[in-house]
Coordinates of C-alpha atoms and ligand atoms in Angstrom, one line a residue:
M1 CA -3.7 -16.5 -14.9
K2 CA -1.0 -14.0 -13.8
K3 CA 2.3 -14.6 -11.9
I4 CA 3.2 -12.0 -9.7
I5 CA 6.3 -11.7 -7.8
I6 CA 5.6 -9.4 -4.7
T7 CA 9.0 -8.3 -3.1
G8 CA 8.9 -7.6 0.5
G9 CA 6.0 -9.5 1.3
A10 CA 6.9 -10.7 4.8
G11 CA 6.9 -7.3 5.9
F12 CA 4.3 -4.7 7.2
I13 CA 2.3 -3.6 4.1
G14 CA 3.8 -6.4 1.9
S15 CA 2.2 -9.0 4.2
H16 CA -1.5 -7.4 3.5
V17 CA -0.6 -6.8 -0.1
V18 CA 0.2 -10.7 -0.4
R19 CA -3.0 -11.5 1.6
R20 CA -5.4 -9.6 -0.3
F21 CA -3.8 -10.8 -3.8
V22 CA -3.9 -14.3 -2.6
N23 CA -7.6 -14.0 -1.2
T24 CA -9.0 -12.1 -4.0
Y25 CA -7.3 -13.6 -7.1
P26 CA -7.3 -17.2 -6.5
G27 CA -6.4 -17.5 -10.4
Y28 CA -3.1 -15.4 -9.7
E29 CA -0.1 -17.1 -8.5
I30 CA 1.5 -15.0 -5.9
I31 CA 5.4 -15.6 -5.2
N32 CA 6.7 -13.8 -2.0
L33 CA 10.4 -12.8 -2.5
D34 CA 11.6 -11.7 1.0
K35 CA 15.1 -11.7 2.5
L36 CA 13.3 -12.0 6.1
T37 CA 15.6 -9.2 7.6
Y38 CA 14.7 -8.0 11.0
A39 CA 11.5 -6.5 9.6
G40 CA 10.4 -9.5 7.7
N41 CA 8.4 -12.3 9.5
L42 CA 6.7 -15.4 7.8
A43 CA 4.3 -15.2 11.2
N44 CA 2.8 -12.3 9.4
L45 CA 1.4 -14.8 6.8
R46 CA 0.3 -17.6 8.8
D47 CA -3.1 -17.4 7.3
V48 CA -2.1 -17.8 3.8
E49 CA 0.9 -19.7 3.7
D50 CA -0.9 -22.9 2.7
A51 CA -2.7 -21.5 -0.2
P52 CA -2.1 -23.3 -3.5
N53 CA -1.9 -19.8 -5.0
Y54 CA 1.1 -18.8 -2.8
R55 CA 4.7 -19.5 -2.7
F56 CA 7.6 -18.0 -0.4
V57 CA 10.9 -17.2 -1.6
K58 CA 13.7 -16.3 0.3
G59 CA 16.2 -14.1 -1.4
D60 CA 18.2 -10.8 -1.5
I61 CA 17.3 -8.2 -4.4
V62 CA 20.7 -6.8 -3.8
D63 CA 22.0 -10.2 -5.4
A64 CA 21.7 -9.4 -8.7
G65 CA 22.6 -12.9 -10.0
F66 CA 20.0 -14.4 -7.8
I67 CA 17.4 -12.0 -9.1
A68 CA 18.3 -12.7 -12.9
G69 CA 18.1 -16.3 -12.1
L70 CA 14.7 -16.0 -10.4
F71 CA 13.0 -14.0 -13.3
S72 CA 14.4 -16.5 -15.9
R73 CA 13.1 -19.5 -13.8
E74 CA 9.9 -18.1 -13.0
N75 CA 9.1 -15.6 -16.2
P76 CA 6.5 -13.6 -14.0
D77 CA 4.1 -11.4 -15.3
A78 CA 4.4 -8.6 -13.1
V79 CA 6.6 -7.3 -9.9
I80 CA 5.0 -5.5 -7.1
H81 CA 8.0 -3.9 -5.1
L82 CA 7.8 -3.2 -1.7
A83 CA 11.1 -4.7 -0.2
A84 CA 13.0 -1.9 1.5
E85 CA 14.8 -0.8 4.6
S86 CA 12.0 1.3 5.9
H87 CA 13.0 2.7 9.1
V88 CA 14.0 6.4 9.0
D89 CA 16.0 6.2 12.1
R90 CA 18.0 3.4 11.0
S91 CA 18.7 5.3 8.0
I92 CA 20.4 7.9 9.9
S93 CA 22.8 5.4 11.6
S94 CA 23.4 3.3 8.7
P95 CA 22.8 5.0 5.3
I96 CA 24.5 2.4 3.2
D97 CA 22.4 -0.5 3.7
F98 CA 19.3 1.9 2.6
V99 CA 21.2 2.4 -0.5
M100 CA 22.1 -1.3 -0.9
T101 CA 18.5 -2.3 -0.8
N102 CA 16.4 0.5 -2.0
V103 CA 18.6 1.9 -4.7
V104 CA 20.8 -1.0 -5.7
G105 CA 18.1 -3.8 -5.0
T106 CA 15.6 -1.6 -7.2
V107 CA 17.8 -1.2 -10.2
N108 CA 18.6 -5.0 -10.0
L109 CA 15.0 -6.1 -10.3
L110 CA 14.4 -3.2 -13.2
N111 CA 17.5 -4.9 -14.7
A112 CA 15.9 -8.4 -14.6
A113 CA 12.7 -7.3 -15.7
R114 CA 13.8 -5.2 -18.7
N115 CA 15.9 -8.6 -19.8
Q116 CA 13.3 -10.8 -19.0
W117 CA 10.5 -8.7 -20.8
K118 CA 12.3 -7.7 -23.6
G119 CA 10.1 -7.5 -26.5
D120 CA 6.5 -7.3 -24.5
Y121 CA 7.0 -4.8 -22.2
D122 CA 3.3 -3.7 -22.8
S123 CA 1.5 -7.0 -21.3
K124 CA 4.0 -6.9 -18.3
R125 CA 3.9 -4.7 -15.3
F126 CA 6.6 -3.2 -12.7
Y127 CA 4.8 -1.6 -9.8
H128 CA 7.1 0.3 -7.5
V129 CA 5.7 1.0 -4.2
S130 CA 7.1 4.6 -2.7
T131 CA 6.5 7.0 -0.1
D132 CA 5.5 10.9 0.4
E133 CA 8.7 11.3 2.3
V134 CA 10.5 12.0 -1.5
Y135 CA 8.7 15.0 -1.2
G136 CA 10.3 16.6 1.7
T137 CA 8.4 18.5 4.0
L138 CA 5.5 21.1 4.0
G139 CA 5.0 24.1 6.3
E140 CA 1.9 25.0 8.0
E141 CA -0.4 25.0 4.4
G142 CA -0.5 22.9 1.6
L143 CA -0.2 19.4 0.4
F144 CA 2.0 17.0 -1.8
T145 CA 0.6 16.5 -5.3
E146 CA 1.9 14.1 -7.9
E147 CA 3.6 17.5 -9.3
T148 CA 5.5 18.6 -6.3
A149 CA 9.0 18.4 -6.5
Y150 CA 11.3 15.7 -5.2
D151 CA 13.2 17.2 -2.1
P152 CA 14.1 14.5 0.3
H153 CA 16.1 15.1 3.6
S154 CA 16.7 11.8 5.4
P155 CA 19.2 8.7 3.7
Y156 CA 15.8 6.8 3.7
S157 CA 13.8 9.4 1.7
A158 CA 16.9 10.2 -0.6
S159 CA 17.2 6.3 -1.0
K160 CA 13.5 5.9 -2.0
A161 CA 13.6 9.1 -4.2
S162 CA 16.7 7.6 -6.2
S163 CA 14.6 4.3 -6.5
D164 CA 11.8 6.4 -7.9
H165 CA 13.6 8.1 -10.2
F166 CA 15.3 4.7 -11.6
V167 CA 11.8 3.4 -12.5
R168 CA 10.7 6.4 -14.1
A169 CA 14.0 6.3 -16.1
Y170 CA 13.5 2.5 -17.1
H171 CA 10.0 3.7 -18.5
D172 CA 11.4 6.6 -20.3
T173 CA 14.2 4.9 -21.9
Y174 CA 13.2 1.4 -22.5
G175 CA 9.9 1.5 -22.2
L176 CA 9.1 -0.7 -19.4
N177 CA 5.5 -0.8 -17.9
T178 CA 6.0 1.0 -14.4
V179 CA 3.8 2.8 -12.2
I180 CA 4.6 4.4 -8.8
S181 CA 2.5 5.2 -6.0
N182 CA 3.8 7.3 -3.1
C183 CA 2.2 6.8 0.0
S184 CA 1.6 8.5 3.2
N185 CA 2.5 6.9 6.8
N186 CA 0.3 3.5 7.4
Y187 CA -0.6 1.9 10.5
G188 CA -2.5 -1.2 11.4
S189 CA -1.6 -4.9 12.3
Y190 CA 1.7 -6.6 11.8
H191 CA 3.3 -3.0 11.7
F192 CA 6.9 -3.6 13.3
P193 CA 7.4 -1.7 16.7
E194 CA 10.4 0.5 15.9
K195 CA 7.6 2.7 14.5
L196 CA 5.7 5.0 16.4
I197 CA 2.3 3.7 16.8
P198 CA 3.3 0.2 17.6
L199 CA 6.4 1.3 19.6
A200 CA 4.0 3.4 21.7
I201 CA 1.6 0.5 22.1
N202 CA 4.0 -1.7 23.4
N203 CA 5.6 0.6 25.5
I204 CA 2.3 1.6 27.0
K205 CA 1.4 -2.1 27.7
N206 CA 4.5 -2.9 29.4
N207 CA 4.5 0.7 31.6
K208 CA 7.5 1.9 29.7
A209 CA 8.5 5.6 28.8
V210 CA 6.6 6.9 25.5
P211 CA 9.6 8.8 23.2
V212 CA 8.3 11.5 21.7
Y213 CA 11.0 13.5 19.6
G214 CA 11.3 17.4 20.0
K215 CA 8.2 19.1 21.3
G216 CA 5.8 16.3 19.3
E217 CA 4.7 19.2 16.8
N218 CA 5.4 17.1 13.9
I219 CA 2.3 16.2 11.7
R220 CA 2.0 12.8 9.8
D221 CA -1.0 11.7 7.5
W222 CA -2.0 8.5 8.9
L223 CA -3.6 5.6 6.7
W224 CA -4.9 2.0 7.5
V225 CA -2.4 -0.3 6.1
E226 CA -5.6 -2.2 4.2
D227 CA -6.8 1.1 2.6
H228 CA -3.0 1.3 1.2
A229 CA -3.3 -2.5 -0.2
R230 CA -6.9 -1.7 -1.7
A231 CA -5.3 1.2 -3.4
I232 CA -2.3 -0.8 -4.8
D233 CA -4.7 -3.4 -5.8
L234 CA -6.8 -0.7 -8.0
L235 CA -3.6 0.7 -9.6
F236 CA -1.8 -2.3 -10.5
H237 CA -4.8 -3.2 -12.4
K238 CA -5.9 0.1 -13.9
A239 CA -3.0 2.8 -13.8
N240 CA -1.7 3.7 -17.1
P241 CA 1.9 2.7 -18.0
G242 CA 4.3 5.2 -16.5
D243 CA 1.9 7.0 -14.3
T244 CA 2.3 8.0 -10.7
Y245 CA -0.2 8.3 -8.0
N246 CA -0.4 9.6 -4.5
I247 CA -2.1 8.0 -1.9
G248 CA -3.2 9.1 1.7
G249 CA -5.5 9.5 4.4
H250 CA -6.4 13.4 4.7
N251 CA -5.9 12.6 8.3
E252 CA -3.1 14.7 9.6
W253 CA -2.2 14.1 13.1
K254 CA 0.6 15.9 15.3
N255 CA 2.4 12.9 17.0
I256 CA 1.6 14.4 20.3
D257 CA -2.2 14.7 19.8
L258 CA -1.9 11.0 18.2
I259 CA 0.0 9.8 21.2
R260 CA -2.6 11.1 23.7
L261 CA -5.5 9.8 21.7
L262 CA -3.5 6.7 21.8
C263 CA -3.0 6.8 25.6
R264 CA -6.8 7.3 26.3
I265 CA -7.7 4.1 24.2
M266 CA -4.9 2.2 26.3
D267 CA -6.5 3.3 29.5
K268 CA -9.7 2.2 28.6
K269 CA -8.6 -1.2 26.8
L270 CA -6.2 -1.9 29.8
D271 CA -8.9 -0.9 32.6
R272 CA -6.3 1.6 33.7
E273 CA -7.5 5.1 35.4
E274 CA -8.1 7.7 32.8
G275 CA -4.4 9.6 32.7
T276 CA -2.4 6.6 33.6
S277 CA -0.9 6.2 30.3
E278 CA -0.2 9.8 29.4
N279 CA 2.2 9.8 32.6
L280 CA 4.4 7.7 30.4
I281 CA 5.2 10.3 27.8
A282 CA 8.4 11.5 27.7
F283 CA 9.9 14.2 25.4
V284 CA 13.3 13.2 24.3
A285 CA 16.1 14.4 21.5
D286 CA 14.6 15.2 18.3
R287 CA 15.4 13.2 15.2
A288 CA 18.1 14.8 12.8
G289 CA 16.6 16.6 10.1
H290 CA 13.1 15.7 11.1
D291 CA 10.5 16.6 8.6
L292 CA 7.8 18.8 9.7
R293 CA 5.0 17.9 8.2
Y294 CA 3.4 15.5 5.5
A295 CA 0.0 15.6 3.9
I296 CA -1.1 14.1 0.8
D297 CA -3.2 15.3 -1.9
S298 CA -5.0 12.0 -3.1
G299 CA -7.3 13.7 -5.4
K300 CA -6.0 11.9 -8.4
L301 CA -6.5 8.4 -7.2
Q302 CA -10.1 9.5 -6.0
R303 CA -11.4 11.1 -9.2
E304 CA -9.6 8.6 -11.5
L305 CA -10.6 5.2 -9.5
G306 CA -12.8 6.3 -7.0
W307 CA -10.8 5.2 -4.0
T308 CA -11.3 6.6 -0.8
P309 CA -9.9 5.5 2.9
S310 CA -12.6 3.5 4.3
L311 CA -11.7 3.9 8.0
Q312 CA -12.0 7.0 10.7
F313 CA -8.6 7.2 12.5
E314 CA -10.1 7.0 15.7
E315 CA -12.1 3.6 14.7
G316 CA -8.5 2.3 12.7
L317 CA -6.7 3.2 15.6
E318 CA -8.7 0.9 18.0
K319 CA -8.8 -1.9 15.9
T320 CA -4.8 -1.7 15.8
V321 CA -4.9 -1.8 19.7
D322 CA -7.1 -4.5 20.1
W323 CA -5.0 -6.4 17.4
Y324 CA -1.8 -5.7 19.4
L325 CA -3.5 -6.6 22.8
S326 CA -4.7 -10.0 21.2
N327 CA -1.5 -11.0 19.6
E328 CA 0.9 -11.0 22.4
E329 CA 2.9 -13.9 21.1
W330 CA 3.9 -12.0 17.8
L331 CA 4.6 -9.0 19.6
Q332 CA 7.1 -10.8 22.1
D333 CA 8.5 -12.8 19.2
V334 CA 9.4 -9.6 17.5
T335 CA 10.5 -7.6 20.1
S336 CA 12.9 -10.1 21.4
G337 CA 16.7 -10.8 20.2
N338 CA 17.9 -8.0 18.1
Y339 CA 15.1 -5.4 18.7
Q340 CA 16.3 -5.4 22.4
E341 CA 19.7 -4.3 21.3
Y342 CA 18.4 -1.6 18.5
Y343 CA 16.0 -0.3 21.4
R344 CA 19.0 0.3 23.9
K345 CA 21.1 2.2 21.3
Q346 CA 18.5 4.4 19.5
Y347 CA 16.8 4.9 23.0
E348 CA 19.0 4.5 25.9
G349 CA 22.3 5.9 24.4
Ligands
NAD401 P1 9.0 -3.3 6.1 O1 10.3 -2.7 6.9 O2 7.8 -3.5 7.6 O3 9.2 -4.3 5.4 C1 10.3 -4.4 4.3 C2 10.4 -5.9 3.9 O4 11.5 -6.0 3.2 C3 10.7 -6.9 5.1 O5 9.7 -8.1 5.1 C4 12.0 -7.3 4.9 O6 12.5 -8.8 5.1 C5 12.1 -7.2 3.3 N1 13.5 -7.0 2.9 C6 14.3 -5.8 3.2 N2 15.5 -5.9 2.7 C7 15.4 -6.8 1.6 C8 16.4 -7.2 0.2 N3 17.5 -6.8 0.4 N4 15.9 -8.3 -0.5 C9 14.7 -8.8 -0.1 N5 13.8 -8.7 0.7 C10 14.1 -7.3 1.7 O7 8.3 -2.0 5.6 P2 6.9 -1.6 5.0 O8 6.7 -0.5 6.5 O9 6.1 -2.7 5.2 O10 7.2 -0.8 3.6 C11 7.2 -1.4 2.6 C12 7.6 -0.4 1.6 O11 6.2 0.6 1.6 C13 8.7 0.4 1.6 O12 9.3 0.1 0.3 C14 8.6 1.6 2.0 O13 9.3 2.1 1.4 C15 7.2 1.7 1.4 N6 6.2 2.6 2.3 C16 6.1 2.4 3.9 C17 5.3 3.3 4.5 C18 4.7 3.0 5.6 O14 4.2 3.9 6.2 N7 5.3 2.1 6.5 C19 4.6 4.5 3.8 C20 5.0 4.6 2.3 C21 5.6 3.7 1.6
DAU402 O1 5.3 8.9 5.4 C1 5.5 7.8 5.1 C2 6.7 7.0 5.7 O2 6.3 6.7 7.2 C3 7.3 5.4 5.3 O3 7.8 5.9 3.9 C4 8.3 5.2 6.4 O4 8.6 3.9 5.8 C5 7.5 4.8 7.8 O5 8.8 4.4 8.7 C6 7.0 6.3 8.0 O6 8.1 7.1 8.4 P1 8.1 8.2 9.9 O7 9.3 8.7 9.9 O8 7.1 9.2 9.3 O9 7.6 7.2 10.6 P2 8.0 6.7 12.3 O10 6.7 5.6 13.0 O11 9.4 6.5 12.4 O12 7.7 8.1 12.9 C7 6.4 9.0 12.9 C8 6.5 10.0 13.5 O13 6.8 10.0 14.9 C9 7.7 11.2 13.1 O14 7.6 12.6 13.2 C10 8.8 10.7 14.3 C11 8.2 10.7 15.6 N1 8.4 9.7 16.6 C12 9.3 8.4 15.9 C13 9.3 7.5 16.9 C14 9.7 6.1 16.5 C15 8.7 10.0 17.8 O15 8.3 11.1 18.3 N2 9.0 9.2 18.9 C16 9.6 7.5 18.0 O16 10.0 6.9 19.0

């Protein structure tokens, strides 16, 4: 029996992690702690919300008193920490929100774990979910390894880098049993349509321009979200205390090539003449401080724990498009209200 607090469980990756743990480990008690910001949505978890081993708690990780109270009431065995402000463009317009949630929120959780688990750190676990963006940007060659020096460029990646440093410091200073993983770009179902792939699917579906930053030459390494959740499950159970692992898809795509592939899939799925969706591509002003290339060496995870990505990208992308086209209500719900305002500010000046 294990009681695990999963933070950010109502978000994109968090909902896949919650679903995996609730379904795979009926003997575990899973508490989903989420503030339900614009990115958090309980509809992402409809299929497990009535499971006997699942509970939702609404709360803000920035509220230290609330977090301390929750830890003392629940006395969890472990934390899997995903709650974060996660969108780079939003971090450029409002960096302080990222400092509060990603840095202060993480330190609040570390403090609560440290106090609650004092004298018994070895049997507990604090798993921190982080990003490859902490490593900065690559040129045309090379891969990020676990030894690559941190070199963040956006307020988002700076806040995630800072949170990683705090997690490591709590292991080195107090002996907290921590694990950190740094993952590349995820894609799949329940991805909020401010991010490139779901935004493009939504716009193509609605015959709206598909904004490509700069010349579309930037490269990302895409991983199916359920493969990320599977890696988190493995590492949560098997990683050594204080260790760090990179997770990635070995799947690099230039943004423009990815968008062209997506356009072809959308033409096929929507029964449109080939080339129709590509006409929607619009090159727009580049993102400030835009990292050129991310690519992950996940050799350590593959060698030590036998993890490899399960899906080819073309297959995963097609599955993702199918999901969005058959979950119209979800897409409508998350793009009504505040999303419209965000979209206008970000793309229409
Ligand atoms: P998301 O934006 O979809 O979800 C974030 C969740 O955190 C939401 O449910 C939100 O309500 C919740 N949250 C935000 N602020 C909170 C607060 N103050 N208190 C409690 N809950 C709060 O994010 P995501 O894309 O699912 O990313 C999850 C984690 O994985 C993040 O830590 C992110 O840095 C990391 N990550 C994401 C990717 C990716 O490609 N999306 C890749 C690598 C790592
Ligand atoms: O690498 C992991 C990171 O991946 C995570 O830590 C972040 O939480 C996640 O948001 C993601 O960050 P990116 O900035 O890489 O993802 P995004 O979908 O915002 O952008 C992907 C690429 O597409 C990037 O080069 C910017 C570009 N882009 C993005 C948007 C939203 C466009 O060209 N047009 C757009 O409208």
